[in-house]
Amino acid sequence: MKLLLTRPEGRNQSMAEALAQREVPFTIAPLLQVVANNAADHEHKKKLFYQSDIIIFISTNAVEYADIALSSEWPKDKQYFAVGQATYCALQDKGIAATKAPESCQQTEGLLTLAQLQAIKGQQITIVRGVGGREALASSLTERGAKVDYWEVYRRACPQLAPHTAYEWREQAIDTIVITSGEILANLITLVPKELFAWLHACHIIVPSARVYDQAIAAGFTRVTNAKAANRDAVLTALGLQD
């Protein structure tokens, strides 16, 4: 087994260290770029942020880019929520006490089961995320009577790869690819030349959710495992490498 780690720059370290400890070979190739969103409307969005009763973070990038926009001045009188373990830890690193989605479902659907997000009629909620993404969370919270706004603090982009890069992956005998979002899967398919699709579709794909699992199957992959989360421990378990 040789893995391809595809998270954005600087986000593969924890997984790389775990694989190195287990003497599992890997290659790092970020397949998603994350950059700060246009700050033109940040002042208006920050005002809504400070007025909110509940603030939900979708990703670690949302935490990091919000921290920059806030100049690390976080209001303490809010209820903070994190979709996953990594996002929860990112908030902890900023000194923010948060509630995370249950271990059994560290996704939007899990977050929506939390008792604190049931009786929320009249509450002001800000969802901090990147540009675009699923609407299921906001729709469900709105149906429960909350007023929901987005603060989109970053945007995603597809990186440029040298023409020979994907051929090198095949030559390196990459047979397992860790995918942590639907955007990364889409970028992978876009960046790999069609003449390499036989190799690509033969790879074992690790995905973070049922949604991305369905996306992978629809794209022609046959060896797909749903880790049910994007954090390191979930991926290691899906790979059969967790102690």
Coordinates of C-alpha atoms in Angstrom, one line a residue:
M1 CA 0.0 0.0 0.0
K2 CA 1.3 3.4 -1.0
L3 CA -0.8 6.5 -0.3
L4 CA -1.4 9.8 -1.9
L5 CA -2.3 12.6 0.6
T6 CA -4.3 15.4 -1.1
R7 CA -5.3 17.9 1.6
P8 CA -4.3 21.6 1.1
E9 CA -0.8 22.8 1.8
G10 CA 0.1 22.4 5.4
R11 CA -2.8 20.1 6.3
N12 CA -1.2 16.7 5.6
Q13 CA 1.4 16.8 8.4
S14 CA -0.5 14.8 11.1
M15 CA -1.4 12.0 8.7
A16 CA 2.1 12.0 7.3
E17 CA 3.6 11.6 10.8
A18 CA 1.2 8.7 11.6
L19 CA 2.1 6.9 8.3
A20 CA 5.8 7.4 8.9
Q21 CA 5.5 5.9 12.4
R22 CA 3.8 2.8 10.8
E23 CA 6.4 2.7 8.0
V24 CA 3.7 3.1 5.3
P25 CA 5.0 4.9 2.2
F26 CA 3.2 8.0 1.0
T27 CA 3.4 11.0 -1.3
I28 CA 2.0 14.4 -0.6
A29 CA 0.2 16.3 -3.4
P30 CA -2.2 19.0 -2.3
L31 CA -5.1 19.0 -4.7
L32 CA -7.0 22.0 -3.2
Q33 CA -5.8 25.5 -2.7
V34 CA -7.3 27.6 0.0
V35 CA -7.0 31.4 -0.1
A36 CA -8.6 34.3 1.8
N37 CA -11.9 35.5 0.4
N38 CA -12.3 39.0 -0.8
A39 CA -12.5 41.1 2.4
A40 CA -14.9 43.7 0.9
D41 CA -17.9 42.6 2.9
H42 CA -16.1 41.4 6.0
E43 CA -17.1 44.4 8.1
H44 CA -20.8 43.7 7.5
K45 CA -20.4 40.0 8.1
K46 CA -18.3 40.6 11.3
K47 CA -21.1 42.7 12.7
L48 CA -23.5 39.8 12.1
F49 CA -20.9 37.5 13.7
Y50 CA -20.8 39.6 16.9
Q51 CA -24.6 39.8 17.0
S52 CA -25.1 36.0 16.7
D53 CA -26.2 33.7 19.5
I54 CA -24.7 30.6 17.8
I55 CA -21.7 30.3 15.6
I56 CA -20.9 27.2 13.6
F57 CA -17.6 26.4 12.0
I58 CA -17.5 24.1 9.0
S59 CA -13.8 23.5 8.7
T60 CA -10.4 24.3 10.2
N61 CA -9.8 26.7 7.3
A62 CA -12.9 28.6 8.5
V63 CA -11.4 28.9 11.9
E64 CA -8.0 30.1 10.7
Y65 CA -9.3 32.7 8.2
A66 CA -11.9 34.0 10.7
D67 CA -9.1 34.4 13.2
I68 CA -7.2 36.5 10.8
A69 CA -10.3 38.6 9.9
L70 CA -11.1 39.0 13.6
S71 CA -7.4 39.9 14.5
S72 CA -7.7 37.1 17.1
E73 CA -10.4 39.0 19.0
W74 CA -13.0 36.4 19.6
P75 CA -16.2 37.1 21.5
K76 CA -16.6 34.9 24.5
D77 CA -20.4 35.2 24.9
K78 CA -21.3 32.9 22.0
Q79 CA -22.2 29.2 21.6
Y80 CA -19.6 27.8 19.3
F81 CA -20.1 24.6 17.3
A82 CA -17.7 22.6 15.1
V83 CA -18.7 20.0 12.5
G84 CA -15.7 17.8 13.0
Q85 CA -12.9 16.9 15.4
A86 CA -10.2 18.8 13.6
T87 CA -12.3 22.0 13.5
Y88 CA -13.1 21.5 17.2
C89 CA -9.4 21.3 18.0
A90 CA -8.7 24.4 15.8
L91 CA -11.2 26.3 18.0
Q92 CA -9.6 25.0 21.1
D93 CA -6.2 26.2 19.9
K94 CA -7.8 29.7 19.7
G95 CA -9.0 29.4 23.3
I96 CA -12.6 28.8 22.2
A97 CA -14.8 26.3 24.0
A98 CA -17.0 24.6 21.4
T99 CA -19.4 21.7 21.0
K100 CA -18.6 19.2 18.2
A101 CA -20.8 16.8 16.2
P102 CA -21.1 13.4 17.7
E103 CA -18.2 10.9 17.2
S104 CA -20.5 8.6 15.3
C105 CA -21.3 11.3 12.6
Q106 CA -18.9 14.2 12.4
Q107 CA -20.8 15.8 9.6
T108 CA -23.7 18.2 9.1
E109 CA -26.2 15.5 9.8
G110 CA -24.5 14.7 13.1
L111 CA -24.4 18.3 14.2
L112 CA -28.1 18.6 13.6
T113 CA -28.8 15.9 16.1
L114 CA -27.3 17.9 19.0
A115 CA -29.8 18.9 21.7
Q116 CA -28.5 22.5 21.8
L117 CA -29.6 22.9 18.1
Q118 CA -33.2 21.8 18.5
A119 CA -35.1 24.6 20.2
I120 CA -33.5 27.5 18.4
K121 CA -36.5 29.6 17.2
G122 CA -35.6 33.2 17.0
Q123 CA -31.9 32.6 17.5
Q124 CA -29.3 34.4 15.3
I125 CA -26.8 31.9 13.8
T126 CA -23.7 32.5 11.7
I127 CA -22.2 29.7 9.7
V128 CA -18.5 30.3 9.0
R129 CA -17.3 28.5 5.9
G130 CA -15.7 28.9 2.5
V131 CA -17.4 30.2 -0.6
G132 CA -20.1 27.7 -1.7
G133 CA -20.8 24.4 -0.2
R134 CA -23.8 22.5 1.0
E135 CA -27.0 24.3 2.1
A136 CA -28.4 21.4 4.2
L137 CA -27.3 22.8 7.5
A138 CA -28.7 26.4 7.0
S139 CA -31.9 25.0 5.5
S140 CA -32.5 22.7 8.5
L141 CA -31.7 25.4 11.1
T142 CA -34.0 27.9 9.3
E143 CA -36.8 25.3 9.3
R144 CA -36.3 25.2 13.1
G145 CA -37.0 28.9 13.3
A146 CA -33.5 30.3 13.4
K147 CA -32.2 33.3 11.4
V148 CA -29.1 32.0 9.6
D149 CA -26.3 33.9 7.8
Y150 CA -23.1 32.9 6.2
W151 CA -19.7 34.4 6.7
E152 CA -17.6 33.0 3.8
V153 CA -14.0 33.7 4.9
Y154 CA -12.1 31.8 2.3
R155 CA -12.4 30.3 -1.2
R156 CA -11.1 27.1 -2.8
A157 CA -9.2 26.8 -6.1
C158 CA -7.9 23.9 -8.2
P159 CA -4.0 23.9 -8.1
Q160 CA -1.8 23.7 -11.2
L161 CA 0.1 20.5 -11.6
A162 CA 3.1 19.8 -13.9
P163 CA 2.0 17.6 -16.8
H164 CA 4.1 14.7 -15.7
T165 CA 2.9 14.6 -12.1
A166 CA 0.1 12.1 -12.4
Y167 CA 2.3 9.8 -14.4
E168 CA 4.8 9.9 -11.5
W169 CA 2.1 8.8 -9.2
R170 CA 1.4 5.7 -11.3
E171 CA 5.1 5.0 -11.6
Q172 CA 5.5 5.3 -7.8
A173 CA 2.8 2.6 -7.5
I174 CA 0.3 4.8 -5.7
D175 CA -2.7 2.6 -5.0
T176 CA -4.6 4.4 -2.2
I177 CA -5.8 8.0 -2.3
V178 CA -7.1 9.9 0.7
I179 CA -9.8 12.3 -0.3
T180 CA -11.2 14.6 2.4
S181 CA -13.8 16.6 0.4
G182 CA -15.9 16.5 -2.7
E183 CA -13.9 19.4 -4.2
I184 CA -10.6 17.4 -3.9
L185 CA -12.2 14.5 -5.6
A186 CA -13.4 16.7 -8.4
N187 CA -10.0 18.3 -8.8
L188 CA -8.3 14.8 -8.8
I189 CA -10.5 13.8 -11.7
T190 CA -9.9 17.0 -13.5
L191 CA -6.1 16.9 -13.1
V192 CA -5.4 13.3 -14.0
P193 CA -5.2 12.7 -17.8
K194 CA -7.8 10.4 -19.2
E195 CA -5.3 7.9 -20.4
L196 CA -4.5 7.3 -16.7
F197 CA -8.1 6.6 -15.7
A198 CA -7.6 2.9 -15.7
W199 CA -4.9 3.3 -13.1
L200 CA -6.9 5.9 -11.2
H201 CA -10.1 3.9 -11.1
A202 CA -8.2 0.9 -9.8
C203 CA -7.0 2.8 -6.7
H204 CA -8.6 2.5 -3.3
I205 CA -10.2 5.8 -2.5
I206 CA -10.8 6.8 1.1
V207 CA -13.6 9.4 1.4
P208 CA -15.0 11.3 4.4
S209 CA -18.8 10.9 4.0
A210 CA -21.6 9.1 2.2
R211 CA -22.1 12.1 -0.1
V212 CA -18.5 11.9 -1.3
Y213 CA -18.8 8.1 -1.5
D214 CA -21.7 8.5 -3.9
Q215 CA -19.7 11.1 -5.9
A216 CA -16.8 8.6 -6.2
I217 CA -19.0 5.7 -7.3
A218 CA -20.7 7.9 -9.9
A219 CA -17.2 8.9 -11.2
G220 CA -16.4 5.3 -11.9
F221 CA -14.4 4.3 -8.8
T222 CA -15.1 0.8 -7.5
R223 CA -12.8 0.5 -4.4
V224 CA -14.2 3.2 -2.2
T225 CA -14.2 3.3 1.7
N226 CA -16.2 5.8 3.7
A227 CA -14.2 6.8 6.7
K228 CA -17.2 8.7 8.0
A229 CA -15.0 11.7 8.9
A230 CA -12.0 13.5 7.5
N231 CA -9.8 13.4 10.6
R232 CA -6.6 11.4 11.0
D233 CA -7.9 8.7 13.3
A234 CA -11.0 8.1 11.1
V235 CA -8.8 7.7 8.0
L236 CA -6.3 5.4 9.8
T237 CA -9.2 3.2 10.9
A238 CA -10.6 3.1 7.3
L239 CA -7.1 2.0 6.2
G240 CA -6.9 -0.7 8.8
L241 CA -3.9 1.1 10.4
Q242 CA -5.3 2.3 13.7
D243 CA -3.8 0.7 16.8

